PDB file of N, CA, C and O in Angstrom:
ATOM      1  N   MET A 154     104.010  87.571 102.452  1.00  0.00           N
ATOM      2  CA  MET A 154     105.437  87.355 102.414  1.00  0.00           C
ATOM      3  C   MET A 154     105.706  85.903 102.790  1.00  0.00           C
ATOM      4  O   MET A 154     105.145  85.380 103.732  1.00  0.00           O
ATOM      5  N   THR A 155     106.573  85.298 102.021  1.00  0.00           N
ATOM      6  CA  THR A 155     106.994  83.926 102.302  1.00  0.00           C
ATOM      7  C   THR A 155     108.512  83.901 102.341  1.00  0.00           C
ATOM      8  O   THR A 155     109.174  84.239 101.358  1.00  0.00           O
ATOM      9  N   ILE A 156     109.062  83.533 103.490  1.00  0.00           N
ATOM     10  CA  ILE A 156     110.521  83.399 103.608  1.00  0.00           C
ATOM     11  C   ILE A 156     110.908  82.053 103.014  1.00  0.00           C
ATOM     12  O   ILE A 156     110.299  81.027 103.308  1.00  0.00           O
ATOM     13  N   LEU A 157     111.900  82.067 102.153  1.00  0.00           N
ATOM     14  CA  LEU A 157     112.323  80.838 101.473  1.00  0.00           C
ATOM     15  C   LEU A 157     113.122  79.978 102.435  1.00  0.00           C
ATOM     16  O   LEU A 157     114.144  80.412 102.971  1.00  0.00           O
ATOM     17  N   PRO A 158     112.682  78.744 102.699  1.00  0.00           N
ATOM     18  CA  PRO A 158     113.321  77.899 103.708  1.00  0.00           C
ATOM     19  C   PRO A 158     114.789  77.574 103.415  1.00  0.00           C
ATOM     20  O   PRO A 158     115.603  77.490 104.330  1.00  0.00           O
ATOM     21  N   ASP A 159     115.128  77.416 102.142  1.00  0.00           N
ATOM     22  CA  ASP A 159     116.508  77.067 101.801  1.00  0.00           C
ATOM     23  C   ASP A 159     117.400  78.299 101.644  1.00  0.00           C
ATOM     24  O   ASP A 159     118.616  78.178 101.503  1.00  0.00           O
ATOM     25  N   GLN A 160     116.799  79.499 101.658  1.00  0.00           N
ATOM     26  CA  GLN A 160     117.533  80.763 101.556  1.00  0.00           C
ATOM     27  C   GLN A 160     116.892  81.765 102.521  1.00  0.00           C
ATOM     28  O   GLN A 160     116.103  82.620 102.119  1.00  0.00           O
ATOM     29  N   PRO A 161     117.211  81.703 103.811  1.00  0.00           N
ATOM     30  CA  PRO A 161     116.510  82.523 104.806  1.00  0.00           C
ATOM     31  C   PRO A 161     116.702  84.029 104.668  1.00  0.00           C
ATOM     32  O   PRO A 161     116.001  84.795 105.316  1.00  0.00           O
ATOM     33  N   ASP A 162     117.633  84.481 103.819  1.00  0.00           N
ATOM     34  CA  ASP A 162     117.781  85.921 103.567  1.00  0.00           C
ATOM     35  C   ASP A 162     116.877  86.396 102.434  1.00  0.00           C
ATOM     36  O   ASP A 162     116.865  87.583 102.129  1.00  0.00           O
ATOM     37  N   LEU A 163     116.119  85.476 101.823  1.00  0.00           N
ATOM     38  CA  LEU A 163     115.235  85.834 100.721  1.00  0.00           C
ATOM     39  C   LEU A 163     113.780  85.583 101.099  1.00  0.00           C
ATOM     40  O   LEU A 163     113.466  84.623 101.799  1.00  0.00           O
ATOM     41  N   ALA A 164     112.927  86.463 100.602  1.00  0.00           N
ATOM     42  CA  ALA A 164     111.491  86.292 100.808  1.00  0.00           C
ATOM     43  C   ALA A 164     110.780  86.659  99.516  1.00  0.00           C
ATOM     44  O   ALA A 164     111.251  87.497  98.748  1.00  0.00           O
ATOM     45  N   THR A 165     109.645  86.027  99.293  1.00  0.00           N
ATOM     46  CA  THR A 165     108.785  86.389  98.189  1.00  0.00           C
ATOM     47  C   THR A 165     107.725  87.320  98.753  1.00  0.00           C
ATOM     48  O   THR A 165     107.078  86.995  99.746  1.00  0.00           O
ATOM     49  N   VAL A 166     107.584  88.501  98.134  1.00  0.00           N
ATOM     50  CA  VAL A 166     106.648  89.510  98.633  1.00  0.00           C
ATOM     51  C   VAL A 166     105.770  90.015  97.498  1.00  0.00           C
ATOM     52  O   VAL A 166     106.080  89.835  96.324  1.00  0.00           O
ATOM     53  N   ASP A 167     104.686  90.667  97.860  1.00  0.00           N
ATOM     54  CA  ASP A 167     103.790  91.291  96.900  1.00  0.00           C
ATOM     55  C   ASP A 167     104.147  92.768  96.820  1.00  0.00           C
ATOM     56  O   ASP A 167     104.088  93.479  97.812  1.00  0.00           O
ATOM     57  N   VAL A 168     104.527  93.222  95.625  1.00  0.00           N
ATOM     58  CA  VAL A 168     104.840  94.630  95.392  1.00  0.00           C
ATOM     59  C   VAL A 168     103.832  95.150  94.380  1.00  0.00           C
ATOM     60  O   VAL A 168     103.936  94.872  93.193  1.00  0.00           O
ATOM     61  N   SER A 169     102.824  95.840  94.875  1.00  0.00           N
ATOM     62  CA  SER A 169     101.764  96.392  94.021  1.00  0.00           C
ATOM     63  C   SER A 169     101.156  95.330  93.109  1.00  0.00           C
ATOM     64  O   SER A 169     100.959  95.553  91.914  1.00  0.00           O
ATOM     65  N   GLY A 170     100.910  94.161  93.663  1.00  0.00           N
ATOM     66  CA  GLY A 170     100.265  93.093  92.904  1.00  0.00           C
ATOM     67  C   GLY A 170     101.208  92.186  92.145  1.00  0.00           C
ATOM     68  O   GLY A 170     100.776  91.247  91.498  1.00  0.00           O
ATOM     69  N   VAL A 171     102.514  92.448  92.218  1.00  0.00           N
ATOM     70  CA  VAL A 171     103.510  91.622  91.522  1.00  0.00           C
ATOM     71  C   VAL A 171     104.346  90.903  92.574  1.00  0.00           C
ATOM     72  O   VAL A 171     104.836  91.519  93.516  1.00  0.00           O
ATOM     73  N   ARG A 172     104.486  89.590  92.410  1.00  0.00           N
ATOM     74  CA  ARG A 172     105.299  88.808  93.349  1.00  0.00           C
ATOM     75  C   ARG A 172     106.771  88.975  93.004  1.00  0.00           C
ATOM     76  O   ARG A 172     107.161  88.810  91.848  1.00  0.00           O
ATOM     77  N   ARG A 173     107.588  89.334  94.005  1.00  0.00           N
ATOM     78  CA  ARG A 173     109.028  89.561  93.817  1.00  0.00           C
ATOM     79  C   ARG A 173     109.809  88.862  94.917  1.00  0.00           C
ATOM     80  O   ARG A 173     109.338  88.743  96.037  1.00  0.00           O
ATOM     81  N   LYS A 174     111.019  88.453  94.574  1.00  0.00           N
ATOM     82  CA  LYS A 174     111.940  87.952  95.584  1.00  0.00           C
ATOM     83  C   LYS A 174     112.806  89.126  96.025  1.00  0.00           C
ATOM     84  O   LYS A 174     113.344  89.855  95.187  1.00  0.00           O
ATOM     85  N   ILE A 175     112.910  89.324  97.342  1.00  0.00           N
ATOM     86  CA  ILE A 175     113.745  90.392  97.876  1.00  0.00           C
ATOM     87  C   ILE A 175     114.669  89.833  98.944  1.00  0.00           C
ATOM     88  O   ILE A 175     114.411  88.790  99.539  1.00  0.00           O
ATOM     89  N   ASN A 176     115.751  90.548  99.178  1.00  0.00           N
ATOM     90  CA  ASN A 176     116.700  90.176 100.225  1.00  0.00           C
ATOM     91  C   ASN A 176     116.262  90.845 101.517  1.00  0.00           C
ATOM     92  O   ASN A 176     116.105  92.061 101.568  1.00  0.00           O
ATOM     93  N   ILE A 177     116.039  90.047 102.563  1.00  0.00           N
ATOM     94  CA  ILE A 177     115.613  90.574 103.857  1.00  0.00           C
ATOM     95  C   ILE A 177     116.732  90.500 104.898  1.00  0.00           C
ATOM     96  O   ILE A 177     116.500  90.713 106.082  1.00  0.00           O
ATOM     97  N   GLY A 178     117.951  90.228 104.445  1.00  0.00           N
ATOM     98  CA  GLY A 178     119.077  90.077 105.356  1.00  0.00           C
ATOM     99  C   GLY A 178     119.344  91.301 106.212  1.00  0.00           C
ATOM    100  O   GLY A 178     119.820  91.173 107.346  1.00  0.00           O
ATOM    101  N   LEU A 179     119.053  92.506 105.713  1.00  0.00           N
ATOM    102  CA  LEU A 179     119.276  93.725 106.486  1.00  0.00           C
ATOM    103  C   LEU A 179     118.291  93.871 107.639  1.00  0.00           C
ATOM    104  O   LEU A 179     118.503  94.680 108.537  1.00  0.00           O
ATOM    105  N   LEU A 180     117.231  93.079 107.620  1.00  0.00           N
ATOM    106  CA  LEU A 180     116.226  93.143 108.680  1.00  0.00           C
ATOM    107  C   LEU A 180     116.416  92.050 109.722  1.00  0.00           C
ATOM    108  O   LEU A 180     115.508  91.771 110.500  1.00  0.00           O
ATOM    109  N   GLU A 181     117.598  91.465 109.739  1.00  0.00           N
ATOM    110  CA  GLU A 181     117.881  90.404 110.706  1.00  0.00           C
ATOM    111  C   GLU A 181     117.576  90.908 112.114  1.00  0.00           C
ATOM    112  O   GLU A 181     117.967  91.990 112.502  1.00  0.00           O
ATOM    113  N   GLY A 182     116.835  90.134 112.848  1.00  0.00           N
ATOM    114  CA  GLY A 182     116.453  90.519 114.197  1.00  0.00           C
ATOM    115  C   GLY A 182     115.052  91.107 114.266  1.00  0.00           C
ATOM    116  O   GLY A 182     114.450  91.146 115.331  1.00  0.00           O
ATOM    117  N   ASP A 183     114.520  91.593 113.142  1.00  0.00           N
ATOM    118  CA  ASP A 183     113.140  92.074 113.105  1.00  0.00           C
ATOM    119  C   ASP A 183     112.220  90.882 112.892  1.00  0.00           C
ATOM    120  O   ASP A 183     112.468  90.049 112.020  1.00  0.00           O
ATOM    121  N   ALA A 184     111.173  90.809 113.674  1.00  0.00           N
ATOM    122  CA  ALA A 184     110.186  89.748 113.479  1.00  0.00           C
ATOM    123  C   ALA A 184     109.334  90.119 112.275  1.00  0.00           C
ATOM    124  O   ALA A 184     108.678  91.159 112.270  1.00  0.00           O
ATOM    125  N   LEU A 185     109.374  89.311 111.241  1.00  0.00           N
ATOM    126  CA  LEU A 185     108.613  89.567 110.021  1.00  0.00           C
ATOM    127  C   LEU A 185     107.500  88.546 109.885  1.00  0.00           C
ATOM    128  O   LEU A 185     107.691  87.370 110.187  1.00  0.00           O
ATOM    129  N   ALA A 186     106.347  89.022 109.405  1.00  0.00           N
ATOM    130  CA  ALA A 186     105.204  88.134 109.239  1.00  0.00           C
ATOM    131  C   ALA A 186     104.404  88.574 108.023  1.00  0.00           C
ATOM    132  O   ALA A 186     104.496  89.726 107.598  1.00  0.00           O
ATOM    133  N   PRO A 187     103.623  87.654 107.452  1.00  0.00           N
ATOM    134  CA  PRO A 187     102.750  88.043 106.340  1.00  0.00           C
ATOM    135  C   PRO A 187     101.888  89.234 106.750  1.00  0.00           C
ATOM    136  O   PRO A 187     101.400  89.313 107.877  1.00  0.00           O
ATOM    137  N   GLY A 188     101.763  90.185 105.834  1.00  0.00           N
ATOM    138  CA  GLY A 188     100.979  91.385 106.109  1.00  0.00           C
ATOM    139  C   GLY A 188     101.815  92.564 106.567  1.00  0.00           C
ATOM    140  O   GLY A 188     101.325  93.690 106.608  1.00  0.00           O
ATOM    141  N   ASP A 189     103.089  92.326 106.907  1.00  0.00           N
ATOM    142  CA  ASP A 189     103.971  93.423 107.297  1.00  0.00           C
ATOM    143  C   ASP A 189     104.273  94.310 106.098  1.00  0.00           C
ATOM    144  O   ASP A 189     104.329  93.841 104.965  1.00  0.00           O
ATOM    145  N   TRP A 190     104.487  95.588 106.363  1.00  0.00           N
ATOM    146  CA  TRP A 190     104.888  96.547 105.340  1.00  0.00           C
ATOM    147  C   TRP A 190     106.390  96.720 105.437  1.00  0.00           C
ATOM    148  O   TRP A 190     106.939  96.919 106.526  1.00  0.00           O
ATOM    149  N   ILE A 191     107.067  96.637 104.291  1.00  0.00           N
ATOM    150  CA  ILE A 191     108.522  96.722 104.252  1.00  0.00           C
ATOM    151  C   ILE A 191     108.929  97.730 103.195  1.00  0.00           C
ATOM    152  O   ILE A 191     108.411  97.709 102.073  1.00  0.00           O
ATOM    153  N   LEU A 192     109.855  98.620 103.558  1.00  0.00           N
ATOM    154  CA  LEU A 192     110.402  99.572 102.597  1.00  0.00           C
ATOM    155  C   LEU A 192     111.487  98.850 101.807  1.00  0.00           C
ATOM    156  O   LEU A 192     112.438  98.327 102.382  1.00  0.00           O
ATOM    157  N   ILE A 193     111.330  98.802 100.479  1.00  0.00           N
ATOM    158  CA  ILE A 193     112.235  98.057  99.603  1.00  0.00           C
ATOM    159  C   ILE A 193     112.905  99.010  98.628  1.00  0.00           C
ATOM    160  O   ILE A 193     112.253  99.891  98.070  1.00  0.00           O
ATOM    161  N   HIS A 194     114.186  98.808  98.419  1.00  0.00           N
ATOM    162  CA  HIS A 194     114.914  99.567  97.395  1.00  0.00           C
ATOM    163  C   HIS A 194     115.856  98.615  96.688  1.00  0.00           C
ATOM    164  O   HIS A 194     116.627  97.909  97.323  1.00  0.00           O
ATOM    165  N   VAL A 195     115.798  98.591  95.367  1.00  0.00           N
ATOM    166  CA  VAL A 195     116.593  97.732  94.479  1.00  0.00           C
ATOM    167  C   VAL A 195     116.728  96.295  94.994  1.00  0.00           C
ATOM    168  O   VAL A 195     117.798  95.718  94.973  1.00  0.00           O
ATOM    169  N   GLY A 196     115.614  95.746  95.428  1.00  0.00           N
ATOM    170  CA  GLY A 196     115.585  94.344  95.817  1.00  0.00           C
ATOM    171  C   GLY A 196     115.992  94.040  97.245  1.00  0.00           C
ATOM    172  O   GLY A 196     116.061  92.881  97.643  1.00  0.00           O
ATOM    173  N   PHE A 197     116.256  95.074  98.048  1.00  0.00           N
ATOM    174  CA  PHE A 197     116.634  94.880  99.445  1.00  0.00           C
ATOM    175  C   PHE A 197     115.594  95.498 100.362  1.00  0.00           C
ATOM    176  O   PHE A 197     115.185  96.647 100.168  1.00  0.00           O
ATOM    177  N   ALA A 198     115.190  94.747 101.374  1.00  0.00           N
ATOM    178  CA  ALA A 198     114.299  95.278 102.400  1.00  0.00           C
ATOM    179  C   ALA A 198     115.139  96.153 103.316  1.00  0.00           C
ATOM    180  O   ALA A 198     116.117  95.690 103.913  1.00  0.00           O
ATOM    181  N   LEU A 199     114.787  97.437 103.400  1.00  0.00           N
ATOM    182  CA  LEU A 199     115.573  98.375 104.205  1.00  0.00           C
ATOM    183  C   LEU A 199     115.048  98.526 105.618  1.00  0.00           C
ATOM    184  O   LEU A 199     115.829  98.682 106.560  1.00  0.00           O
ATOM    185  N   SER A 200     113.722  98.527 105.762  1.00  0.00           N
ATOM    186  CA  SER A 200     113.150  98.651 107.098  1.00  0.00           C
ATOM    187  C   SER A 200     111.705  98.193 107.089  1.00  0.00           C
ATOM    188  O   SER A 200     111.035  98.206 106.059  1.00  0.00           O
ATOM    189  N   LYS A 201     111.263  97.796 108.256  1.00  0.00           N
ATOM    190  CA  LYS A 201     109.863  97.451 108.454  1.00  0.00           C
ATOM    191  C   LYS A 201     109.154  98.757 108.823  1.00  0.00           C
ATOM    192  O   LYS A 201     109.641  99.514 109.664  1.00  0.00           O
ATOM    193  N   ILE A 202     108.033  99.053 108.166  1.00  0.00           N
ATOM    194  CA  ILE A 202     107.314 100.295 108.397  1.00  0.00           C
ATOM    195  C   ILE A 202     105.851  99.981 108.689  1.00  0.00           C
ATOM    196  O   ILE A 202     105.388  98.874 108.431  1.00  0.00           O
ATOM    197  N   ASP A 203     105.143 100.987 109.218  1.00  0.00           N
ATOM    198  CA  ASP A 203     103.726 100.746 109.468  1.00  0.00           C
ATOM    199  C   ASP A 203     102.908 101.144 108.238  1.00  0.00           C
ATOM    200  O   ASP A 203     103.430 101.710 107.277  1.00  0.00           O
ATOM    201  N   GLU A 204     101.635 100.825 108.279  1.00  0.00           N
ATOM    202  CA  GLU A 204     100.782 101.024 107.109  1.00  0.00           C
ATOM    203  C   GLU A 204     100.682 102.492 106.710  1.00  0.00           C
ATOM    204  O   GLU A 204     100.661 102.824 105.521  1.00  0.00           O
ATOM    205  N   SER A 205     100.655 103.408 107.673  1.00  0.00           N
ATOM    206  CA  SER A 205     100.549 104.827 107.319  1.00  0.00           C
ATOM    207  C   SER A 205     101.822 105.312 106.632  1.00  0.00           C
ATOM    208  O   SER A 205     101.758 106.113 105.690  1.00  0.00           O
ATOM    209  N   GLU A 206     102.991 104.829 107.068  1.00  0.00           N
ATOM    210  CA  GLU A 206     104.242 105.168 106.380  1.00  0.00           C
ATOM    211  C   GLU A 206     104.245 104.613 104.962  1.00  0.00           C
ATOM    212  O   GLU A 206     104.698 105.278 104.025  1.00  0.00           O
ATOM    213  N   ALA A 207     103.753 103.391 104.808  1.00  0.00           N
ATOM    214  CA  ALA A 207     103.697 102.766 103.485  1.00  0.00           C
ATOM    215  C   ALA A 207     102.775 103.559 102.564  1.00  0.00           C
ATOM    216  O   ALA A 207     103.111 103.806 101.400  1.00  0.00           O
ATOM    217  N   LYS A 208     101.627 103.988 103.085  1.00  0.00           N
ATOM    218  CA  LYS A 208     100.685 104.765 102.272  1.00  0.00           C
ATOM    219  C   LYS A 208     101.312 106.090 101.855  1.00  0.00           C
ATOM    220  O   LYS A 208     101.206 106.489 100.690  1.00  0.00           O
ATOM    221  N   ALA A 209     101.992 106.777 102.774  1.00  0.00           N
ATOM    222  CA  ALA A 209     102.633 108.052 102.456  1.00  0.00           C
ATOM    223  C   ALA A 209     103.720 107.869 101.402  1.00  0.00           C
ATOM    224  O   ALA A 209     103.834 108.673 100.465  1.00  0.00           O
ATOM    225  N   ALA A 210     104.522 106.810 101.530  1.00  0.00           N
ATOM    226  CA  ALA A 210     105.588 106.550 100.560  1.00  0.00           C
ATOM    227  C   ALA A 210     105.000 106.259  99.182  1.00  0.00           C
ATOM    228  O   ALA A 210     105.493 106.766  98.167  1.00  0.00           O
ATOM    229  N   LEU A 211     103.947 105.459  99.132  1.00  0.00           N
ATOM    230  CA  LEU A 211     103.313 105.130  97.853  1.00  0.00           C
ATOM    231  C   LEU A 211     102.712 106.376  97.203  1.00  0.00           C
ATOM    232  O   LEU A 211     102.867 106.589  96.000  1.00  0.00           O
ATOM    233  N   GLU A 212     102.040 107.210  97.998  1.00  0.00           N
ATOM    234  CA  GLU A 212     101.472 108.446  97.454  1.00  0.00           C
ATOM    235  C   GLU A 212     102.571 109.349  96.900  1.00  0.00           C
ATOM    236  O   GLU A 212     102.414 109.968  95.847  1.00  0.00           O
ATOM    237  N   PHE A 213     103.704 109.439  97.604  1.00  0.00           N
ATOM    238  CA  PHE A 213     104.818 110.252  97.140  1.00  0.00           C
ATOM    239  C   PHE A 213     105.345 109.735  95.803  1.00  0.00           C
ATOM    240  O   PHE A 213     105.543 110.494  94.863  1.00  0.00           O
ATOM    241  N   LEU A 214     105.562 108.426  95.717  1.00  0.00           N
ATOM    242  CA  LEU A 214     106.072 107.841  94.476  1.00  0.00           C
ATOM    243  C   LEU A 214     105.094 108.033  93.324  1.00  0.00           C
ATOM    244  O   LEU A 214     105.503 108.316  92.195  1.00  0.00           O
ATOM    245  N   GLU A 215     103.799 107.896  93.608  1.00  0.00           N
ATOM    246  CA  GLU A 215     102.802 108.108  92.564  1.00  0.00           C
ATOM    247  C   GLU A 215     102.802 109.570  92.115  1.00  0.00           C
ATOM    248  O   GLU A 215     102.635 109.853  90.935  1.00  0.00           O
ATOM    249  N   SER A 216     103.010 110.505  93.049  1.00  0.00           N
ATOM    250  CA  SER A 216     103.028 111.930  92.673  1.00  0.00           C
ATOM    251  C   SER A 216     104.238 112.246  91.812  1.00  0.00           C
ATOM    252  O   SER A 216     104.156 113.070  90.896  1.00  0.00           O
ATOM    253  N   ILE A 217     105.370 111.593  92.091  1.00  0.00           N
ATOM    254  CA  ILE A 217     106.553 111.785  91.254  1.00  0.00           C
ATOM    255  C   ILE A 217     106.259 111.308  89.835  1.00  0.00           C
ATOM    256  O   ILE A 217     106.585 111.985  88.863  1.00  0.00           O
ATOM    257  N   GLY A 218     105.629 110.172  89.733  1.00  0.00           N
ATOM    258  CA  GLY A 218     105.272 109.640  88.425  1.00  0.00           C
ATOM    259  C   GLY A 218     104.317 110.561  87.692  1.00  0.00           C
ATOM    260  O   GLY A 218     104.455 110.801  86.493  1.00  0.00           O
ATOM    261  N   GLN A 219     103.338 111.115  88.419  1.00  0.00           N
ATOM    262  CA  GLN A 219     102.383 112.030  87.790  1.00  0.00           C
ATOM    263  C   GLN A 219     103.078 113.313  87.368  1.00  0.00           C
ATOM    264  O   GLN A 219     102.814 113.850  86.293  1.00  0.00           O
ATOM    265  N   ALA A 220     103.985 113.821  88.197  1.00  0.00           N
ATOM    266  CA  ALA A 220     104.721 115.042  87.839  1.00  0.00           C
ATOM    267  C   ALA A 220     105.540 114.814  86.566  1.00  0.00           C
ATOM    268  O   ALA A 220     105.609 115.689  85.697  1.00  0.00           O
ATOM    269  N   TYR A 221     106.149 113.644  86.447  1.00  0.00           N
ATOM    270  CA  TYR A 221     106.920 113.304  85.244  1.00  0.00           C
ATOM    271  C   TYR A 221     106.003 113.262  84.025  1.00  0.00           C
ATOM    272  O   TYR A 221     106.320 113.826  82.973  1.00  0.00           O
ATOM    273  N   ALA A 222     104.857 112.616  84.161  1.00  0.00           N
ATOM    274  CA  ALA A 222     103.908 112.524  83.048  1.00  0.00           C
ATOM    275  C   ALA A 222     103.418 113.918  82.644  1.00  0.00           C
ATOM    276  O   ALA A 222     103.309 114.217  81.452  1.00  0.00           O
ATOM    277  N   ASP A 223     103.149 114.772  83.633  1.00  0.00           N
ATOM    278  CA  ASP A 223     102.711 116.142  83.340  1.00  0.00           C
ATOM    279  C   ASP A 223     103.800 116.918  82.598  1.00  0.00           C
ATOM    280  O   ASP A 223     103.512 117.674  81.671  1.00  0.00           O
ATOM    281  N   GLU A 224     105.055 116.739  83.003  1.00  0.00           N
ATOM    282  CA  GLU A 224     106.174 117.425  82.352  1.00  0.00           C
ATOM    283  C   GLU A 224     106.322 116.972  80.901  1.00  0.00           C
ATOM    284  O   GLU A 224     106.522 117.783  79.995  1.00  0.00           O
ATOM    285  N   ILE A 225     106.202 115.686  80.654  1.00  0.00           N
ATOM    286  CA  ILE A 225     106.290 115.156  79.285  1.00  0.00           C
ATOM    287  C   ILE A 225     105.156 115.721  78.433  1.00  0.00           C
ATOM    288  O   ILE A 225     105.370 116.144  77.295  1.00  0.00           O
ATOM    289  N   ASP A 226     103.938 115.762  79.001  1.00  0.00           N
ATOM    290  CA  ASP A 226     102.810 116.331  78.260  1.00  0.00           C
ATOM    291  C   ASP A 226     103.051 117.800  77.929  1.00  0.00           C
ATOM    292  O   ASP A 226     102.769 118.248  76.812  1.00  0.00           O
ATOM    293  N   ALA A 227     103.574 118.560  78.882  1.00  0.00           N
ATOM    294  CA  ALA A 227     103.865 119.978  78.652  1.00  0.00           C
ATOM    295  C   ALA A 227     104.917 120.157  77.571  1.00  0.00           C
ATOM    296  O   ALA A 227     104.798 121.045  76.721  1.00  0.00           O
ATOM    297  N   LEU A 228     105.922 119.301  77.571  1.00  0.00           N
ATOM    298  CA  LEU A 228     106.953 119.382  76.535  1.00  0.00           C
ATOM    299  C   LEU A 228     106.373 119.081  75.156  1.00  0.00           C
ATOM    300  O   LEU A 228     106.718 119.736  74.168  1.00  0.00           O
ATOM    301  N   ARG A 229     105.513 118.094  75.085  1.00  0.00           N
ATOM    302  CA  ARG A 229     104.898 117.745  73.798  1.00  0.00           C
ATOM    303  C   ARG A 229     104.037 118.885  73.257  1.00  0.00           C
ATOM    304  O   ARG A 229     103.932 119.078  72.055  1.00  0.00           O
ATOM    305  N   GLU A 230     103.398 119.621  74.156  1.00  0.00           N
ATOM    306  CA  GLU A 230     102.509 120.711  73.746  1.00  0.00           C
ATOM    307  C   GLU A 230     103.265 121.992  73.409  1.00  0.00           C
ATOM    308  O   GLU A 230     102.690 122.918  72.859  1.00  0.00           O
ATOM    309  N   SER A 231     104.545 122.062  73.738  1.00  0.00           N
ATOM    310  CA  SER A 231     105.294 123.308  73.552  1.00  0.00           C
ATOM    311  C   SER A 231     106.329 123.186  72.442  1.00  0.00           C
ATOM    312  O   SER A 231     107.452 123.659  72.582  1.00  0.00           O
ATOM    313  N   ARG A 232     105.950 122.604  71.355  1.00  0.00           N
ATOM    314  CA  ARG A 232     106.875 122.455  70.223  1.00  0.00           C
ATOM    315  C   ARG A 232     107.259 123.807  69.643  1.00  0.00           C
ATOM    316  O   ARG A 232     106.414 124.681  69.473  1.00  0.00           O
ATOM    317  N   ILE A 233     108.524 123.958  69.356  1.00  0.00           N
ATOM    318  CA  ILE A 233     109.007 125.167  68.701  1.00  0.00           C
ATOM    319  C   ILE A 233     109.185 124.827  67.227  1.00  0.00           C
ATOM    320  O   ILE A 233     109.881 123.885  66.874  1.00  0.00           O
ATOM    321  N   GLU A 234     108.565 125.632  66.398  1.00  0.00           N
ATOM    322  CA  GLU A 234     108.634 125.357  64.958  1.00  0.00           C
ATOM    323  C   GLU A 234     109.308 126.496  64.240  1.00  0.00           C
ATOM    324  O   GLU A 234     109.342 127.588  64.614  1.00  0.00           O
TER     325      GLU A 234
END
């Protein structure tokens, strides 16, 4: 994470290997440092979390994606003719 010097409410972070600019203004007062885990939603940092929380959140999101993919596959296989 790199806090932008000319815009202290913005930081550049790594999101699953992609560099993104996010707003960290809601975390004012939290000490942030490179390597911290941050819960992000629509470009805003909502809270600082620990690594186990981050892992659980990522696993949950991946399971939602897999459930969606499974549902699409099931729909494709159940054509009514």
